[in-house]
XYZ file of C-alpha atoms in Angstrom:
431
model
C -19.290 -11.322 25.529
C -21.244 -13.354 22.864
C -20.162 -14.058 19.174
C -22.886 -15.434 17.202
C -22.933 -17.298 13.826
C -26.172 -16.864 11.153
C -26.657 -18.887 8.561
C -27.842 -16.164 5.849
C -29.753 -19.153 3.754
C -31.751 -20.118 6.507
C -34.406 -17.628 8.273
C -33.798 -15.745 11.010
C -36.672 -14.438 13.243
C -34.928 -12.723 16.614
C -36.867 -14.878 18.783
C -34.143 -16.460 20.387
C -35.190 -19.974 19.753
C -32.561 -20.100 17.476
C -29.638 -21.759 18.105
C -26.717 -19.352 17.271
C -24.335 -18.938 19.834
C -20.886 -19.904 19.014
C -19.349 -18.255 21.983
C -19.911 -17.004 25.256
C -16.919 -15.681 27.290
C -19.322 -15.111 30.155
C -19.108 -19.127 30.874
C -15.631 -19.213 31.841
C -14.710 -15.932 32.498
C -16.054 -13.580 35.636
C -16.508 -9.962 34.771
C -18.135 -8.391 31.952
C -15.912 -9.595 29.172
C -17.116 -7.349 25.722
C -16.134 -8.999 22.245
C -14.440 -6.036 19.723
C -13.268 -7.799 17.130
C -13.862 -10.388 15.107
C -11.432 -11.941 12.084
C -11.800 -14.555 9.670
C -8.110 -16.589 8.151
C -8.435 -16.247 4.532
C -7.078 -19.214 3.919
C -8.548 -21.266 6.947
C -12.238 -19.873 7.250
C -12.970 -21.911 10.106
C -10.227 -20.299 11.945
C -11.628 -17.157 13.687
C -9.763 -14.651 15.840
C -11.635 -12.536 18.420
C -10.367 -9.566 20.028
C -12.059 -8.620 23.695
C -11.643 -6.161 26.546
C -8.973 -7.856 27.962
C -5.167 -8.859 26.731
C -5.913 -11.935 25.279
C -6.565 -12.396 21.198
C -8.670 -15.597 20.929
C -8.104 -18.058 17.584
C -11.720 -20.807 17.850
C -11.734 -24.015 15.283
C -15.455 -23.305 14.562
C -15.316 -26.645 13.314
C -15.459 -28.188 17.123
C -18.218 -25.784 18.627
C -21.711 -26.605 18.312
C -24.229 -23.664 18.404
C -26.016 -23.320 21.535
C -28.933 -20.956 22.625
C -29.252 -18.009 24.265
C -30.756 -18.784 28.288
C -32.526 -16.118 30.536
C -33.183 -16.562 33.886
C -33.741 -13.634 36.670
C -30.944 -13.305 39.445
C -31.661 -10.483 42.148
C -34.777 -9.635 40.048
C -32.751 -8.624 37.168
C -32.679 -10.803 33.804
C -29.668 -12.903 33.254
C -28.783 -14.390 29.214
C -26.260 -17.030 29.423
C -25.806 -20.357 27.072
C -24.118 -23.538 27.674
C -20.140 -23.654 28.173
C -20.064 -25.231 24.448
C -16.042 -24.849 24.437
C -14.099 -28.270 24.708
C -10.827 -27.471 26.967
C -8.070 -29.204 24.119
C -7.852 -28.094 20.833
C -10.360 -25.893 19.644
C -9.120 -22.401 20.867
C -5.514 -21.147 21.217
C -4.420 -17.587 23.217
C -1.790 -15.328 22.321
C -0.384 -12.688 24.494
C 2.531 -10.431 24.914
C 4.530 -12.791 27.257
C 5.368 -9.672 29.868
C 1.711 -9.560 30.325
C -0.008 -12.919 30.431
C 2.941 -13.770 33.269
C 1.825 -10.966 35.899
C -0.632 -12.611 38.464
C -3.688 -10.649 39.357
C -3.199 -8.565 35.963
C -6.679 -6.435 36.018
C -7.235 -7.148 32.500
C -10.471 -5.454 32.145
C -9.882 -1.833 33.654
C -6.503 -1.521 31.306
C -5.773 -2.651 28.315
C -8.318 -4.368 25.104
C -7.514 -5.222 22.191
C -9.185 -2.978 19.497
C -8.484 -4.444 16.448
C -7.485 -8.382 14.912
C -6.468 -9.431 11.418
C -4.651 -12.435 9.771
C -2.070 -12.369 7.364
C -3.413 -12.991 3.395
C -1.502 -15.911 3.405
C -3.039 -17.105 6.832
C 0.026 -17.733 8.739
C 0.247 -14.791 10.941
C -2.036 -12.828 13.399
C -1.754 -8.916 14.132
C -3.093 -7.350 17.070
C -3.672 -3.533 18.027
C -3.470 -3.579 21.808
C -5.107 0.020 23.245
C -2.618 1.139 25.884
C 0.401 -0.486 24.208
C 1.385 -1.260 21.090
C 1.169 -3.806 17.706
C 1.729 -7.770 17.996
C 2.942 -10.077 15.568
C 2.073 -13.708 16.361
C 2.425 -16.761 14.513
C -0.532 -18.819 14.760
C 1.784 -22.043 14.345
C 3.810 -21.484 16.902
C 4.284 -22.847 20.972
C 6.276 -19.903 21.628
C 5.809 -19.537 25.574
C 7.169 -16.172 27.769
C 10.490 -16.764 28.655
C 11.778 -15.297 31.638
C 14.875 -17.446 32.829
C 17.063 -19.962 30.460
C 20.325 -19.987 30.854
C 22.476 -21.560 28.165
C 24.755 -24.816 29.811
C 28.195 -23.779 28.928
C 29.778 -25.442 25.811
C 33.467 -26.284 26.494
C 36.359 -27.162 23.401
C 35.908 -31.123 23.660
C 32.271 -31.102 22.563
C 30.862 -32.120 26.147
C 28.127 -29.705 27.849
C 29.541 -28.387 31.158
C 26.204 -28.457 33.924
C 27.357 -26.460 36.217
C 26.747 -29.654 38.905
C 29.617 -27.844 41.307
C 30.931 -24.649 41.771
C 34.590 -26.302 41.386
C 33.735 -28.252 37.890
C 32.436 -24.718 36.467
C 35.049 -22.908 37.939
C 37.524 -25.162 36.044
C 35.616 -25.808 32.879
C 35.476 -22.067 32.656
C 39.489 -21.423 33.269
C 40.336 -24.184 31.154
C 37.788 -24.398 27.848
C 35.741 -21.697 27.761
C 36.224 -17.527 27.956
C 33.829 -14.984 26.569
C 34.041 -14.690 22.549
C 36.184 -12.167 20.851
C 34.984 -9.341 20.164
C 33.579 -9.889 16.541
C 34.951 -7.447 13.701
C 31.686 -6.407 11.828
C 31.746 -5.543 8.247
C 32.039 -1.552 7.736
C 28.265 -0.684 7.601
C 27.176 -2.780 10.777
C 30.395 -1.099 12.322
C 28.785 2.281 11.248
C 25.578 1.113 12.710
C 27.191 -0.018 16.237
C 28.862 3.275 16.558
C 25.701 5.357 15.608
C 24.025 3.144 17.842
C 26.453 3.552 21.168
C 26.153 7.443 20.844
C 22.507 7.339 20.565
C 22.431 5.623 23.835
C 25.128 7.634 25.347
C 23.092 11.249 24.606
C 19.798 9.262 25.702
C 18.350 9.248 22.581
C 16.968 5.356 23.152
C 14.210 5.522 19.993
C 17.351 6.239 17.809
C 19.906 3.805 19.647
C 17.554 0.971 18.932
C 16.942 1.620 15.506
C 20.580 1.481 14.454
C 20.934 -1.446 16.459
C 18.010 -3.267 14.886
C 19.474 -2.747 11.475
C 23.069 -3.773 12.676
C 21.311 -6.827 13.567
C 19.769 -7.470 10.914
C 22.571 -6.918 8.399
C 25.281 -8.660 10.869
C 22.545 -11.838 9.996
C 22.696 -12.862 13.605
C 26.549 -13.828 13.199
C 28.416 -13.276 15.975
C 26.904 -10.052 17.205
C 25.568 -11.090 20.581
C 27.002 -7.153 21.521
C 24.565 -5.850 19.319
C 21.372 -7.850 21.458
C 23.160 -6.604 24.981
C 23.264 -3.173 23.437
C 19.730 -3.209 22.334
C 18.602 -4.420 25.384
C 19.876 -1.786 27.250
C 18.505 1.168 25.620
C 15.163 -1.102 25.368
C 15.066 -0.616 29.756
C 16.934 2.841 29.428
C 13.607 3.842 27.236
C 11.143 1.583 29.479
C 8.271 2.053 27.220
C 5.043 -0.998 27.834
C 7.123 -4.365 27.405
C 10.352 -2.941 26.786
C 12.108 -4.396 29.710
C 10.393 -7.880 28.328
C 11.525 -6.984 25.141
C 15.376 -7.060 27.204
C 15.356 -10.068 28.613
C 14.456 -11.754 25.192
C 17.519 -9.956 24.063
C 19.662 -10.976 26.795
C 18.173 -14.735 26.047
C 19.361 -14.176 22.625
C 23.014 -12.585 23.346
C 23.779 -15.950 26.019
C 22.548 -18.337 23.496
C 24.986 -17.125 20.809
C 27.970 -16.734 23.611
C 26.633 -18.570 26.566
C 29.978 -17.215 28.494
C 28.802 -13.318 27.979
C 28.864 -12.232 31.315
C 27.131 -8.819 30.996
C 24.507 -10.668 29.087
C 24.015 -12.470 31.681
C 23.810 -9.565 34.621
C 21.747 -7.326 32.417
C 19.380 -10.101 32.244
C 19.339 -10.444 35.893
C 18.874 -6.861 36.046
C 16.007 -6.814 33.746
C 13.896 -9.976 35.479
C 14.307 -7.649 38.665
C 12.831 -4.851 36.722
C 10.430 -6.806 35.531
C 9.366 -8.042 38.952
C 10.557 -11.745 38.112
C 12.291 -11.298 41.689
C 13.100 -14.687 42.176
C 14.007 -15.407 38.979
C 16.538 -12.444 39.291
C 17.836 -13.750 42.536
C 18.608 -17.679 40.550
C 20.160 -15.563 37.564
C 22.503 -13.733 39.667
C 23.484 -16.848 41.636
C 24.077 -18.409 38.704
C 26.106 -15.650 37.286
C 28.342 -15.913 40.025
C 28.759 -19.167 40.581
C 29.621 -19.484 36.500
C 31.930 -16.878 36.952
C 33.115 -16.770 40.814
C 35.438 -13.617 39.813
C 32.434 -11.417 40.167
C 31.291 -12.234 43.076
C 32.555 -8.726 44.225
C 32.006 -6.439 41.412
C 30.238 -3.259 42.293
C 27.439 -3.875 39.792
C 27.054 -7.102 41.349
C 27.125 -6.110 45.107
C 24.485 -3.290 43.994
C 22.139 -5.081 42.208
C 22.288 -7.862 45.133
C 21.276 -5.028 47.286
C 18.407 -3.777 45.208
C 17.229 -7.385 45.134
C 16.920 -7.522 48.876
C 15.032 -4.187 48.863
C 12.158 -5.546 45.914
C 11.783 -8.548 48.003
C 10.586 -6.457 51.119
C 8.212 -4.484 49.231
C 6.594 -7.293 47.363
C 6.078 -8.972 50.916
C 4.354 -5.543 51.777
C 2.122 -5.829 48.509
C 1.674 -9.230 48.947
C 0.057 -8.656 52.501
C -1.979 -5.723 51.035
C -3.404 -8.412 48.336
C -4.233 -10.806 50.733
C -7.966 -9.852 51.100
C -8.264 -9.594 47.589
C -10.038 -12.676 45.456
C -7.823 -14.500 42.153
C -10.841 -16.264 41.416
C -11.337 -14.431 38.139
C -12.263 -17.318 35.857
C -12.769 -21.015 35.074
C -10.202 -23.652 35.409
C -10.582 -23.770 31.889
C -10.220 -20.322 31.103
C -7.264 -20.636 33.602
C -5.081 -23.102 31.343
C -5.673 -21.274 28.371
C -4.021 -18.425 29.512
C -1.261 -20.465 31.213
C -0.735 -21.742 27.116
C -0.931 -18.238 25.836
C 1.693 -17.834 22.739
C 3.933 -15.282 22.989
C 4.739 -12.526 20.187
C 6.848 -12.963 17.378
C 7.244 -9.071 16.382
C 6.091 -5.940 18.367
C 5.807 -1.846 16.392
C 5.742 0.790 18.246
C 5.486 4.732 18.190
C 1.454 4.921 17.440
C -0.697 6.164 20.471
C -3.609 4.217 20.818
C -5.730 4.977 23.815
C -8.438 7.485 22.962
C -10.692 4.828 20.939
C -11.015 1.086 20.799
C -11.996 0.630 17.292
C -8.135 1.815 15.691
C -7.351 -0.526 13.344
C -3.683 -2.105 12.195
C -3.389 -4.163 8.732
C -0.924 -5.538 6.747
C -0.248 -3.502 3.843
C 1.635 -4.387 0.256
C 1.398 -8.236 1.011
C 3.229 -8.448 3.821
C 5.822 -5.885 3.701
C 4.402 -3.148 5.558
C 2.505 -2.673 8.892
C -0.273 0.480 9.104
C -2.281 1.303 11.784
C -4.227 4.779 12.862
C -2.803 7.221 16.049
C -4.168 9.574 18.610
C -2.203 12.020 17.333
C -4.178 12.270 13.607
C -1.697 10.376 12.093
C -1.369 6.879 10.459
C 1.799 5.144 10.952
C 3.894 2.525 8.258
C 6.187 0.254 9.852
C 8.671 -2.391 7.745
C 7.615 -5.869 8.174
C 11.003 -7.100 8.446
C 12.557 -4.736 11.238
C 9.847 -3.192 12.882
C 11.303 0.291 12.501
C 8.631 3.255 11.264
C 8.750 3.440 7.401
C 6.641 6.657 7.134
C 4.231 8.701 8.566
C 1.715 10.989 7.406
C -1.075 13.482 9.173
C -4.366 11.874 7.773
C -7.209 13.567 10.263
C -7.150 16.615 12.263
C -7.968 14.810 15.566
C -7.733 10.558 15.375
C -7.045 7.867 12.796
C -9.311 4.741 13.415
C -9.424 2.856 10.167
C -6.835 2.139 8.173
C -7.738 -0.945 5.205
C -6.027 -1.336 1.926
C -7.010 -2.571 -0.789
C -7.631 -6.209 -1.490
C -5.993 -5.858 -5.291
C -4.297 -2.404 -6.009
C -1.413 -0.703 -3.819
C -3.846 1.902 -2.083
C -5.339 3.087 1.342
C -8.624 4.251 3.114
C -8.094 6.001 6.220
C -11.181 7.918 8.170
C -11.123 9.189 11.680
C -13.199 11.994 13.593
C -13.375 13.981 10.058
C -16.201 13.342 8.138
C -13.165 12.457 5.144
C -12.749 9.284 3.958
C -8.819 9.479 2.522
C -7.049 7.591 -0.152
C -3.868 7.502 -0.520
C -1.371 5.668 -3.197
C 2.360 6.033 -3.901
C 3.809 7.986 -6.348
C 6.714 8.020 -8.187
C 9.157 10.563 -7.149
């Protein structure tokens, strides 16, 4: 759990009178945290990224850590190493987590996922992550982007004003009087095209497929109007229910209300999805909300149902709760506790690699910024676009793993190696 920092023009004996440590995870976290990683920003060198055997990707200032040294000391007759806690609380380190993670309580972060491999963007603005067990993040190491579970748009009306929602009356009449759900929206032909592909995807369960055609309607559409295109997305994102799809939902949902706050299946899929999500009580104030917005569904079927299903969660996570009771949350430090409560969500998320066989496998940026690669379980390495996050290409580049995966700093070409004894290049050709 130690990162240390040499100075190559100075000598170095091993003798651990040396002061070198730049950081210990061991003083604020309990466990047996285990640094993987390690990144430097080009840009920024005394920005450096850690990845560890938990879900967290670490970003230090090296500028506000002074080097400590390495302590032993026997506990239980076996030798301890620790240093000082070195680590001011504000402003020298930063998390960043996939929100639907960071926000579960008593998350075993340890005996799940790690991250395996951490890398900046060559222009220094953006952080990738290779989570094992799940997938790729995208974060941008500017942002405050917090998880999101439950923000509901106010409702706009036609005079300008900002209905409240103080009363059930007021938003009963603001909403028969100014405001009604938006029109469907006429797409140009090729986002049309898209929809349609899209819808019969999802309707012969083929979810991978439905949410690729909806991710390019989206992205031609330009975000204008096509609120549809989010809810759809978001469904076949909990129909396929793949690690952070259902998060990947309700940021959808958040995104359909906020460009037609008065969507009302936006807002029960949302509801549905914080109850999948076990966000029960956030599901409970959506679906109030929903109804008292919109008091005519107060006995739809969907409604009645999912207010049933509610009622049944809520029993069993009094059940688990009771089960928990005798375990400890006294995991870590009170510091180590607010950084994770400030974790930055993701920006972008690719999927489709497997990555759970190894915890060195690798994911870069490739041509600039335009492409995503990363290794696979499967033997294969995978490209992803930058801009839509749907798989580019893929190509069988070991007979059992892909680990490594590093372009080249100057020229458009790839390494890859693996289990083979092979180290691969690979360049594009011209048809």
């Amino acid at each position: 759990g130690m990162v240390l920092q040499h100075d190559l023009r100075q000598q170095h004996g091993c003798d651990r009178q040396d002061a070198n440590v730049l950081i210990d995870l061991k003083n604020n976290i309990i466990g047996i945290p285990e640094v993987k990683c390690i990144a430097i920003n080009p840009l920024r060198p005394e920005m450096m990224a850690i990845g560890t055997n938990d879900i967290y990707t670490r970003v230090y200032d090296r500028r506000m850590i002074s080097l400590t040294r390495v302590r032993q000391y026997e506990v239980n007759q076996e030798t301890v190493s620790n240093s000082e806690d070195n680590i001011p609380r504000d402003g020298c380190v930063k998390y960043f987590c996939p929100g639907y993670l960071g926000s579960k309580e008593g998350y075993n972060q340890y005996n799940q996922k790690a991250t395996t491999y951490v890398t900046f963007s060559p222009d220094g603005t953006e952080l990738l992550t290779n989570l094992g067990s799940d997938h790729i993040y995208l974060y941008d190491i500017n942002s405050t982007r917090l998880p999101v579970f439950l923000q509901l748009p106010k409702l706009p009306t036609t005079n300008g004003t900002v209905a409240n929602g103080a009363s059930s009356d007021d938003s009963t009449a603001k909403l028969g009087t100014h405001g009604r759900e938006k029109t469907k929206h006429k797409f140009p032909p090729d986002v049309e095209l898209l929809k349609k592909e899209g819808n019969a995807c999802l309707e012969k369960n083929q979810f991978l497929n439905a949410i690729q055609n909806y991710t390019l309607a989206i992205k031609k559409a330009n975000g204008k109007d096509c609120a549809i295109l989010y809810l759809n997305r978001a469904t076949a994102l909990m129909k396929r229910n793949w690690y952070g799809d259902v998060y990947a939902a309700i940021r959808d949902c958040h995104t359909a209300l906020a460009l037609d706050p008065y969507y009302v299946k936006a807002h029960f899929r949302l509801a549905r999805a914080l109850l999948k999500q076990g966000n029960v009580m956030d599901s409970v104030t959506c679906l109030e909300e929903l109804i008292r917005r919109f008091p005519s569904y107060a006995k739809n079927p969907g409604v009645l149902m999912l207010d049933k299903d509610i009622v049944i969660e809520i029993e069993k996570q009094r059940v688990r709760a009771i089960e928990r009771t005798q375990m400890s949350n006294e995991v870590e430090s009170e510091k180590e506790r607010y950084w994770r409560s400030n974790a930055v969500d993701y920006e972008d998320r690719f999927v489709g690699h497997c990555n759970t066989k190894t915890d060195i496998k690798e994911a870069n940026y490739f041509g600039d910024k335009h492409y995503i690669v990363a290794g696979s379980d499967d033997g294969n390495f995978f490209v992803w676009n930058r801009k839509n996050g749907i798989i580019s290409s893929i190509y069988h580049a070991d007979e059992l793993i892909v680990n490594c995966v590093q372009p080249h700093p100057y020229i458009c070409l790839l390494a890859t190696s693996g289990i083979d004894h092979e180290v691969r290049l690979w360049s594009p050709q011209s048809p």
